[in-house]
C-alpha atoms as a printed R data frame, in Angstrom:
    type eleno elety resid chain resno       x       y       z
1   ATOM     1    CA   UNK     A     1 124.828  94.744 114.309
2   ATOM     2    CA   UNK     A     2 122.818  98.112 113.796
3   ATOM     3    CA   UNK     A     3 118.614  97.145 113.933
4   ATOM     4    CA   UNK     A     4 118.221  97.866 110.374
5   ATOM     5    CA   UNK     A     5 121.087  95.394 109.853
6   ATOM     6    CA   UNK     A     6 119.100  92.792 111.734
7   ATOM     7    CA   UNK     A     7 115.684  93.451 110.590
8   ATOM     8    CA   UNK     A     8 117.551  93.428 107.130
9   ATOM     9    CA   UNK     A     9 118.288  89.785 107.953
10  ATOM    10    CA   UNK     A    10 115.804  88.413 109.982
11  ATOM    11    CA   UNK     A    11 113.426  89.610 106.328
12  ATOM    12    CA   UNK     A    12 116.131  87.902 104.313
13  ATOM    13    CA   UNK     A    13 115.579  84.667 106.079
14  ATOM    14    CA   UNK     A    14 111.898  84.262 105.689
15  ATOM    15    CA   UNK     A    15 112.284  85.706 102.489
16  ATOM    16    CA   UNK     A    16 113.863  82.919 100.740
17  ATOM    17    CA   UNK     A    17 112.344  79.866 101.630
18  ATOM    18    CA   UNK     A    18 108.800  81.639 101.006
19  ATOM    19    CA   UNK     A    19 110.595  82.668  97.236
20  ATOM    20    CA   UNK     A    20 111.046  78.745  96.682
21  ATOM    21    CA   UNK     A    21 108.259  76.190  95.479
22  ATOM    22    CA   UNK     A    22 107.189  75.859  99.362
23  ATOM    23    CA   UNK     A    23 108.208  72.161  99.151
24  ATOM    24    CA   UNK     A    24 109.638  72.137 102.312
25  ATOM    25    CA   UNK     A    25 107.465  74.115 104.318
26  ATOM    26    CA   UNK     A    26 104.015  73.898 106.125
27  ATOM    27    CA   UNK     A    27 101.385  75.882 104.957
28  ATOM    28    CA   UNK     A    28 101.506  76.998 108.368
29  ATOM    29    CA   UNK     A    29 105.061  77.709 108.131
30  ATOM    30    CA   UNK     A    30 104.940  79.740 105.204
31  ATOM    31    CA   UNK     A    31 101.283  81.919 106.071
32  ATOM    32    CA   UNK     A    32 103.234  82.637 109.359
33  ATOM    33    CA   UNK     A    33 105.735  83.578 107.545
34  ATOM    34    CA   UNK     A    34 103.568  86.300 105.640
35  ATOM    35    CA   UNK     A    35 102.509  87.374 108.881
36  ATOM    36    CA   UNK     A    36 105.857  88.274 109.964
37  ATOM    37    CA   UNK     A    37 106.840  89.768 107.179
38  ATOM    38    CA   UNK     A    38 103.253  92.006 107.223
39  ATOM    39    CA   UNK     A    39 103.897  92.948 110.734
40  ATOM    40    CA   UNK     A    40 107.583  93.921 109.611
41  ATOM    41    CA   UNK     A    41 106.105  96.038 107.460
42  ATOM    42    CA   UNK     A    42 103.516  97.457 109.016
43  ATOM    43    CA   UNK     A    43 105.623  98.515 112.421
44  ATOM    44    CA   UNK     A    44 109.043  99.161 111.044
45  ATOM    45    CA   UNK     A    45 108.662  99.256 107.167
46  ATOM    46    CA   UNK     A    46 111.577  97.700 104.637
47  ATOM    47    CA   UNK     A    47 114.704  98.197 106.148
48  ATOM    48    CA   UNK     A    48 117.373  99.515 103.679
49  ATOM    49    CA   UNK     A    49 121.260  98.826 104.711
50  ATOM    50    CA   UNK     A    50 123.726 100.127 102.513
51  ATOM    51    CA   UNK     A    51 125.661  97.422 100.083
52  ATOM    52    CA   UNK     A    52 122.695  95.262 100.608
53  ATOM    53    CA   UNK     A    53 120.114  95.082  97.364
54  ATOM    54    CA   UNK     A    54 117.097  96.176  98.622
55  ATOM    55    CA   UNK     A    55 114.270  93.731 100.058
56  ATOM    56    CA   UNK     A    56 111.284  95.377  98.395
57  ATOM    57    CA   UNK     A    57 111.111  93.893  94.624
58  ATOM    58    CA   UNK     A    58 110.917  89.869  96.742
59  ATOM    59    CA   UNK     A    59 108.131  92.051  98.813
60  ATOM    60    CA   UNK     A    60 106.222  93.433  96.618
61  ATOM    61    CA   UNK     A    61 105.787  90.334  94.357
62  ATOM    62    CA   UNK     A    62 105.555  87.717  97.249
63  ATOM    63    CA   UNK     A    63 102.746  90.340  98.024
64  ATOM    64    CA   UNK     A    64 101.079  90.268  94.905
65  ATOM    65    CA   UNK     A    65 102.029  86.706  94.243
66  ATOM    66    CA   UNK     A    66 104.237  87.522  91.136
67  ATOM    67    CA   UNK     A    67 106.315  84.142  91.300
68  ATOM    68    CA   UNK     A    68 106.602  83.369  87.271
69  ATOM    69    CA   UNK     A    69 108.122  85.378  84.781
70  ATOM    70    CA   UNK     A    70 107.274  85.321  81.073
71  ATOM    71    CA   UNK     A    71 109.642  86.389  79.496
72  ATOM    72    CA   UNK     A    72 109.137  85.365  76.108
73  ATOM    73    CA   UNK     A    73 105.313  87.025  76.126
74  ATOM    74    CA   UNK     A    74 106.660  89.826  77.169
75  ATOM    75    CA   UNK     A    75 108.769  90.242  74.587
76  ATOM    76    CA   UNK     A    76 106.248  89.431  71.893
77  ATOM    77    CA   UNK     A    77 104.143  92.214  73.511
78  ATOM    78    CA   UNK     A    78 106.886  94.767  73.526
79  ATOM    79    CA   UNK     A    79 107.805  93.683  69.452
80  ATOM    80    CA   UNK     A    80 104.296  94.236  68.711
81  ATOM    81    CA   UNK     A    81 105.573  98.139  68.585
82  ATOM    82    CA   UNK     A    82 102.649 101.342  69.091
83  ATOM    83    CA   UNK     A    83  99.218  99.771  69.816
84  ATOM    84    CA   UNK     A    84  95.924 101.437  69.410
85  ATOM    85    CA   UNK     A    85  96.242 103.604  72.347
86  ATOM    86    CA   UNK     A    86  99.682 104.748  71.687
87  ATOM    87    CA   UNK     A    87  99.104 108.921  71.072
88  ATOM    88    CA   UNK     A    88  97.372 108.672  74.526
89  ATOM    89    CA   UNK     A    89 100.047 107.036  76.425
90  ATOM    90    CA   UNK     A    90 103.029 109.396  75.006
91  ATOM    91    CA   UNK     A    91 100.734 112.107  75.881
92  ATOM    92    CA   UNK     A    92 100.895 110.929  79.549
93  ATOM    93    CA   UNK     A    93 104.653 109.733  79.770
94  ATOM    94    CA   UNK     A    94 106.856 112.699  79.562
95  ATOM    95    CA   UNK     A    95 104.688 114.038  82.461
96  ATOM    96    CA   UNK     A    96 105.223 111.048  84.697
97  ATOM    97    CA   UNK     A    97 106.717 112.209  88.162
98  ATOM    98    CA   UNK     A    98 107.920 114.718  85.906
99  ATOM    99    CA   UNK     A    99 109.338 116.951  88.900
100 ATOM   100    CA   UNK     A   100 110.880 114.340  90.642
101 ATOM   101    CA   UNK     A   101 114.590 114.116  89.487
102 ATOM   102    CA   UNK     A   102 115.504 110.944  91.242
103 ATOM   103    CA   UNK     A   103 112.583 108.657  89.198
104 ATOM   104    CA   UNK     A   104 113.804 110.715  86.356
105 ATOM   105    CA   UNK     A   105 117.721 109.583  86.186
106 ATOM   106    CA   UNK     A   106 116.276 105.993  86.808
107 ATOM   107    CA   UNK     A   107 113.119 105.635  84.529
108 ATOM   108    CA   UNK     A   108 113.590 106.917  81.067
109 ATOM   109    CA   UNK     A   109 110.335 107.799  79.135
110 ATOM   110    CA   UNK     A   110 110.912 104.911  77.072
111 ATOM   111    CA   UNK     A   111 110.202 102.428  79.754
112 ATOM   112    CA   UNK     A   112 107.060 103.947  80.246
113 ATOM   113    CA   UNK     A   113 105.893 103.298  76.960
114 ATOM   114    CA   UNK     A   114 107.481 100.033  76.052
115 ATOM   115    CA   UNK     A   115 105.647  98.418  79.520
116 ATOM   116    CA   UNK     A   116 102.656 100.466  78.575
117 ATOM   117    CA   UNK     A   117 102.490  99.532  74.970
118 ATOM   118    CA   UNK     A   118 102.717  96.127  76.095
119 ATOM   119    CA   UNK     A   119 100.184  95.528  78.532
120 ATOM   120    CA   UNK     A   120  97.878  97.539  76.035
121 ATOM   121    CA   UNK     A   121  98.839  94.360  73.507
122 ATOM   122    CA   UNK     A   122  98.480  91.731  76.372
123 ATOM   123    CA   UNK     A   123  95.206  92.985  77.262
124 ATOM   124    CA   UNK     A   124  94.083  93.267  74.193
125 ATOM   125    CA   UNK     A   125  95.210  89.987  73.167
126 ATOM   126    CA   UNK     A   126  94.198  88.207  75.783
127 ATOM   127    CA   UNK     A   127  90.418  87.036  77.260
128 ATOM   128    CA   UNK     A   128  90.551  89.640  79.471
129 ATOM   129    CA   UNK     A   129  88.857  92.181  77.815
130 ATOM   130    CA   UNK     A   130  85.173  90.546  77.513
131 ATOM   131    CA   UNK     A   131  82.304  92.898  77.142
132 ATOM   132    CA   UNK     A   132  81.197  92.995  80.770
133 ATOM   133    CA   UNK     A   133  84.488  94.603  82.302
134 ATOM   134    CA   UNK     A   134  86.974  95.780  79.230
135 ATOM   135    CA   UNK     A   135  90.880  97.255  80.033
136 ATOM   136    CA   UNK     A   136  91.829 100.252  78.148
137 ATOM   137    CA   UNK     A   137  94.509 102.712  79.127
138 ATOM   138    CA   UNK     A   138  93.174 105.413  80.612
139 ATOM   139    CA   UNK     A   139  94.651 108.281  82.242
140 ATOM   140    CA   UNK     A   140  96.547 107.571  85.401
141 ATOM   141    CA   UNK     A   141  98.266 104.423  84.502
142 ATOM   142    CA   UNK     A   142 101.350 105.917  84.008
143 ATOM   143    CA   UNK     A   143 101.897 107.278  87.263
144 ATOM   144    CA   UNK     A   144 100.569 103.896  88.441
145 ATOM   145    CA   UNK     A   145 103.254 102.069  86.617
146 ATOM   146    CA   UNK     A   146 105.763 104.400  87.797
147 ATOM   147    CA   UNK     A   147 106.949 102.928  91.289
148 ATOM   148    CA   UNK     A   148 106.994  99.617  89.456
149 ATOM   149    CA   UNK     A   149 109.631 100.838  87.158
150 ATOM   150    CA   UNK     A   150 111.451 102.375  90.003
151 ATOM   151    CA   UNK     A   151 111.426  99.677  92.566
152 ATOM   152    CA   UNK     A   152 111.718  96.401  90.464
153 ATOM   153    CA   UNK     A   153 115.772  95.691  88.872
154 ATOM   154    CA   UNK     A   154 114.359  94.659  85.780
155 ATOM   155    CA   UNK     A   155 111.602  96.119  83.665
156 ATOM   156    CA   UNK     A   156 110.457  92.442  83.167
157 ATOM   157    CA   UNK     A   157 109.529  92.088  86.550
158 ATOM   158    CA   UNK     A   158 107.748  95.710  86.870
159 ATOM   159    CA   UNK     A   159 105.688  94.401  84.098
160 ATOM   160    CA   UNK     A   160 104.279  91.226  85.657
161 ATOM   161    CA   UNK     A   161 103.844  93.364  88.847
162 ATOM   162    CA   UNK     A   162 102.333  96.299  87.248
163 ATOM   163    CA   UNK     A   163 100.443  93.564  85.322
164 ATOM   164    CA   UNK     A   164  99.324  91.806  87.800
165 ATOM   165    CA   UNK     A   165  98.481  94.791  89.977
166 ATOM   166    CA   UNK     A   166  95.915  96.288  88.110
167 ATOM   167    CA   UNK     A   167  94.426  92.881  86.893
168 ATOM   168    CA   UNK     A   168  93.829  91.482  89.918
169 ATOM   169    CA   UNK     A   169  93.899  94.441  92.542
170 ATOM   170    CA   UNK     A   170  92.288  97.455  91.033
171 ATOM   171    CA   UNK     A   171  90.756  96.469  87.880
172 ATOM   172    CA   UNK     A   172  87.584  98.817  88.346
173 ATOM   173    CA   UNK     A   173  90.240 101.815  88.405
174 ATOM   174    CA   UNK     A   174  91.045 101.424  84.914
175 ATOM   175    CA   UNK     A   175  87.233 101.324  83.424
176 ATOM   176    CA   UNK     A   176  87.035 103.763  80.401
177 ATOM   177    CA   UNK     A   177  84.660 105.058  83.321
178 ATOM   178    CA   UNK     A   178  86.966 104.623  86.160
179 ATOM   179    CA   UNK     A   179  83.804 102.927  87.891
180 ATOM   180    CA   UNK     A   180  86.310 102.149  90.759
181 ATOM   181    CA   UNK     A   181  88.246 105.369  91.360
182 ATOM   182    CA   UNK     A   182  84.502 106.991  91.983
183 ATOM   183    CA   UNK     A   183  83.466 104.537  94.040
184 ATOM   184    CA   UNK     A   184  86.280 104.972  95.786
185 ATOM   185    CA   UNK     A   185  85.744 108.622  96.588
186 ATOM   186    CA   UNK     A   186  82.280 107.866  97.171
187 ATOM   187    CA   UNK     A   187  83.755 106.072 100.207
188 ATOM   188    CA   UNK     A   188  86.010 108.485 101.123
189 ATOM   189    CA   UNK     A   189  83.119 110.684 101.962
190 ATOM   190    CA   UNK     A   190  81.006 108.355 103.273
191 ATOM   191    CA   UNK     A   191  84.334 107.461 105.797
192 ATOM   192    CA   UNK     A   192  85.132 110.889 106.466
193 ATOM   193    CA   UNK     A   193  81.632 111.538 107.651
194 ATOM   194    CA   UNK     A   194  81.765 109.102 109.983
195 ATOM   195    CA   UNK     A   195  85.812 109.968 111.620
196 ATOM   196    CA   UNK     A   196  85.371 113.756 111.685
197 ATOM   197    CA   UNK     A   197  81.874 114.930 110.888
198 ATOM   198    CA   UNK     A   198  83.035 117.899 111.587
199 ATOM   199    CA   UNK     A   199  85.807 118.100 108.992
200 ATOM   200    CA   UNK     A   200  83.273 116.865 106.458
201 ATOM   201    CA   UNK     A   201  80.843 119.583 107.312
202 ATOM   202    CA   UNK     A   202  83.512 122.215 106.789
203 ATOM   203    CA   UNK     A   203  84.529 120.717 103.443
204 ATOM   204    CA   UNK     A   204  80.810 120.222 102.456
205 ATOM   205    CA   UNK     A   205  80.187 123.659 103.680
206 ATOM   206    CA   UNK     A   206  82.086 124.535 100.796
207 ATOM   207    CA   UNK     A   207  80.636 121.884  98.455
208 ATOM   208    CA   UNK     A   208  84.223 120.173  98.320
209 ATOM   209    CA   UNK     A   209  83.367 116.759  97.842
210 ATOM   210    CA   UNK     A   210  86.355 114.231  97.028
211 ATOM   211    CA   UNK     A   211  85.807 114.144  93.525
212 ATOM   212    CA   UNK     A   212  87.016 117.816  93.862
213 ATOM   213    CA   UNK     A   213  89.990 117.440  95.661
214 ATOM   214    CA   UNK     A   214  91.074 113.899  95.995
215 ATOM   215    CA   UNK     A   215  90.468 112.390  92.687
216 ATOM   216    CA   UNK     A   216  94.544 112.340  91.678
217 ATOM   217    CA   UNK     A   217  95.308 110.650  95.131
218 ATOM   218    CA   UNK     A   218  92.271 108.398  94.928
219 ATOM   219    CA   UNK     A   219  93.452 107.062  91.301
220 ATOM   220    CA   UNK     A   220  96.990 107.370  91.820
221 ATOM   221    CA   UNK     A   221  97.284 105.599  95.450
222 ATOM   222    CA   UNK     A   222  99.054 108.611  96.539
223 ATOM   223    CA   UNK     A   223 101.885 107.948  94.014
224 ATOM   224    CA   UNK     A   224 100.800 111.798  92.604
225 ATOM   225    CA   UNK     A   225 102.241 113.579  95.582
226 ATOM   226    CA   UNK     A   226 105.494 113.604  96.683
227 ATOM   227    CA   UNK     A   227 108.139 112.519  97.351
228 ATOM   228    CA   UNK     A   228 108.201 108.903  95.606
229 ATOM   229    CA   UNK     A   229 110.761 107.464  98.411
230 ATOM   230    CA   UNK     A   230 107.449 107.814 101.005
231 ATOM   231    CA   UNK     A   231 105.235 106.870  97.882
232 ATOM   232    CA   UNK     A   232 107.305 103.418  98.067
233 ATOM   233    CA   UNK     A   233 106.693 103.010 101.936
234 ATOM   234    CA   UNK     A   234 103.072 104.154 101.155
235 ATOM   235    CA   UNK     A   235 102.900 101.269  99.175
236 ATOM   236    CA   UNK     A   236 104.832  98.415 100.617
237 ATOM   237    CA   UNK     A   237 101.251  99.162 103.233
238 ATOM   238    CA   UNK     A   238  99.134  98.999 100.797
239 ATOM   239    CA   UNK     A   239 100.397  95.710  99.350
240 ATOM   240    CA   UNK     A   240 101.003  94.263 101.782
241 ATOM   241    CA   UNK     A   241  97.484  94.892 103.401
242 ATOM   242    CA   UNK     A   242  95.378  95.994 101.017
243 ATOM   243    CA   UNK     A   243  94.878  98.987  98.148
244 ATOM   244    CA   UNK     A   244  91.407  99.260  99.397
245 ATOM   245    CA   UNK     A   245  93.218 101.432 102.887
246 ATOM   246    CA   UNK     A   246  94.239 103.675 100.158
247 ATOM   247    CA   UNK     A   247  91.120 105.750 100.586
248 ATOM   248    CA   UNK     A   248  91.672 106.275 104.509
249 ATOM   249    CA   UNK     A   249  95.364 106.887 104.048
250 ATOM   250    CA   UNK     A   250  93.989 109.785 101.883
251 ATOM   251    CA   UNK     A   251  91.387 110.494 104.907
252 ATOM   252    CA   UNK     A   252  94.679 110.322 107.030
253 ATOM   253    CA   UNK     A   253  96.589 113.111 105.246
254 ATOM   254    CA   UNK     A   254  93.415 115.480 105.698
255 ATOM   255    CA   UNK     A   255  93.732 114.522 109.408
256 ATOM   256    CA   UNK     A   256  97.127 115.832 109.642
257 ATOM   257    CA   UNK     A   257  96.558 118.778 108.057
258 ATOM   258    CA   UNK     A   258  93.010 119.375 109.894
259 ATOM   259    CA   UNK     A   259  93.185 122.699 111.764
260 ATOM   260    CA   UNK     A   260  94.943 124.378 109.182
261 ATOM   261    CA   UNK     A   261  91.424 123.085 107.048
262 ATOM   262    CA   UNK     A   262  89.196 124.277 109.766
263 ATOM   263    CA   UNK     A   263  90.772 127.445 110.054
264 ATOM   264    CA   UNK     A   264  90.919 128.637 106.546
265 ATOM   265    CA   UNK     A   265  88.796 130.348 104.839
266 ATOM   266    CA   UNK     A   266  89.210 128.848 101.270
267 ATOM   267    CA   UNK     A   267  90.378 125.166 102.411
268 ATOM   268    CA   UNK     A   268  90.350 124.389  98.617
269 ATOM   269    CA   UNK     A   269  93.905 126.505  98.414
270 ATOM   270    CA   UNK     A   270  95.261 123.653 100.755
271 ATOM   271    CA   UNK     A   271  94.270 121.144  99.528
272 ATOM   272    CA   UNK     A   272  94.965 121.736  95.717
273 ATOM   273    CA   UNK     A   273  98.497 120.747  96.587
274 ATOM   274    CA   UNK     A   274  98.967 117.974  98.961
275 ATOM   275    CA   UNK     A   275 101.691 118.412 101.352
276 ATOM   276    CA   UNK     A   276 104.800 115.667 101.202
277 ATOM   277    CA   UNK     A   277 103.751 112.590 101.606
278 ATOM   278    CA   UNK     A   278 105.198 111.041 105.389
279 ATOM   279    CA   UNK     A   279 103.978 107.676 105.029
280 ATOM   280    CA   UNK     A   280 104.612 106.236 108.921
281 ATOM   281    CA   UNK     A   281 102.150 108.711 110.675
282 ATOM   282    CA   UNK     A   282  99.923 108.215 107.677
283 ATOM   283    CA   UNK     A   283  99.820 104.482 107.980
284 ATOM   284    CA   UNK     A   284  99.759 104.761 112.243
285 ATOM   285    CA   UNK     A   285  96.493 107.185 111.790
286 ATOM   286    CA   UNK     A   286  94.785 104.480 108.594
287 ATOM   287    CA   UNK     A   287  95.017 101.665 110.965
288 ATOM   288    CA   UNK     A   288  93.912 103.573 113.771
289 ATOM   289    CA   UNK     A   289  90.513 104.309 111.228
290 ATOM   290    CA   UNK     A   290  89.816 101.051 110.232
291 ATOM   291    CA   UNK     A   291  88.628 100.216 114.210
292 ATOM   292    CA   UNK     A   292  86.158 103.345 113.359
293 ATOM   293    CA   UNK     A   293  84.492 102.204 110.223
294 ATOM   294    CA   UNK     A   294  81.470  99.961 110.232
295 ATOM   295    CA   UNK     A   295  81.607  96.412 108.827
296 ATOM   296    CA   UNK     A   296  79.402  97.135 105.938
297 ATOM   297    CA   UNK     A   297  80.811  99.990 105.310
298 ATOM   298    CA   UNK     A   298  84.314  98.396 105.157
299 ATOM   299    CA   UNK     A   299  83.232  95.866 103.174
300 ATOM   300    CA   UNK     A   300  82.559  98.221 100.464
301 ATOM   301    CA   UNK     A   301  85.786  99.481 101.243
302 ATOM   302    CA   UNK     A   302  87.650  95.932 100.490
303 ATOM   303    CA   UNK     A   303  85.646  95.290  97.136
304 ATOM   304    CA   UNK     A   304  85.223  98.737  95.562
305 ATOM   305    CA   UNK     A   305  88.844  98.301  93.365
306 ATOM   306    CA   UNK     A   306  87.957  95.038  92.132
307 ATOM   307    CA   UNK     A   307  83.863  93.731  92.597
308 ATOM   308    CA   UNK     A   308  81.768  95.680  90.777
């Protein structure tokens, strides 16, 4: 059998004991279980065989513990028709990944809205919003929902991923402030400063701060640049390990375009447009980063999407 037919299986195996009720395994058994299928991830990503349906819907949602699936609720919500934030959400939709042809023949504009339109209804519905930390749609959630849509079979199951993503995982991201995504570039700085001082005296030479130039890839998780296939791998990482390393993946990609930065003039003009994502050497250089980053410092890193 080819590797990617064996890693295919070996994945498959731990895969669907951990998708049962556990009753039969350890907790042992299953966390080392997660580790595998982590370090799988991490050091050879998803493998994808031809025939085979892919692994990464049972991934992603062991990942973000997705194991129920209301169907009925869902439904209600998507009945419910335009909610309150409806003009702003068709404003964002037709411009979704809106040069990327592949997403495009897949996810119609209507998905968008109808799993938009609903999780404006469930949050709105729901005890979630409470005064000290209230959900709206804001700006960005589209192309957040996006490689749900793509990845998952059904668009049931992109909603209680995409649900439970931004509930649980990156919560301060969708502030009417975005309290998180500038707290994230905050960090980004802050981390930058301390991997390549002299990268960040170059860019703050020229008063680029993040906020300038990494504010779509900070709120986006990198699902802004292209092309969404490496967006995918981008993010099996992040799930997998955390959406916090999002801000040193971005930190990564300015690595790996770094002389080209030092050496020009106007480094703005680069980095305006990213260059294609290539998620392996970005993930190799973010874990190599994390051993540079001071505890404290990391810790802030870890809380900033969620712990205000």
């Amino acid at each position: 059998m080819a590797p990617q037919t064996d890693l295919y299986d070996t994945l498959s195996s731990l895969l669907n004991p951990l998708a049962l009720a556990g009753r039969n395994r350890s907790t042992s058994e299953i966390s080392d279980g997660l580790k595998k299928i982590r370090r799988t991830v991490l050091t050879e990503g998803i493998p994808e065989v031809p025939g085979k349906p892919s692994l990464r819907p049972k991934i992603w949602k062991l990942m973000l513990k997705v194991d129920n699936l209301n169907a009925d609720e869902y439904l209600r919500w998507v009945s419910m028709g335009p909610s309150s934030d409806s003009h702003k959400i068709k404003n964002d939709t037709f411009r979704t990944l809106a040069t990327d042809t592949q997403f495009k023949g897949k996810v119609k504009e209507d998905m968008l809205i109808r799993l938009l339109e609903a999780f404006v209804w469930k949050i709105t519905t729901s005890e979630l919003e409470d005064e000290g930390q209230p959900f709206k749609y804001v700006q960005g959630m589209n192309v957040l929902s996006a490689p749900f849509l793509y990845a998952m079979p059904s668009q049931l199951e992109a909603f209680a991923c995409f649900s439970t993503f931004i509930e649980n995982g990156c919560p301060l991201y969708v502030q009417p402030s975005l309290k998180g995504v500038h707290e994230g570039l905050k960090l980004l700085d802050k981390c930058l400063e301390i991997v390549d001082q002299e990268l960040y005296e170059k860019l703050f030479s020229k008063n680029l701060k993040a906020e300038i130039y990494a504010f779509p890839s900070v709120m986006t998780l990198c699902a802004c640049t292209p092309p969404l296939e490496e967006v995918l791998k981008l993010w099996d990482f992040l799930l997998a390990f955390g959406i916090h390393l999002n801000v040193l993946c971005v930190i990564a990609q300015l690595l790996l375009m770094r002389q080209e930065l030092m050496d020009s003039p106007s480094p703005m003009k680069i980095l305006r447009t990213f260059p294609p994502l290539d998620a392996r050497p970005i993930i190799g250089i973010t874990v190599a980063l994390v051993k540079d980053i001071p505890e404290d410092l990391y810790r802030e890193l870890v809380n900033h999407p969620f712990q205000p």
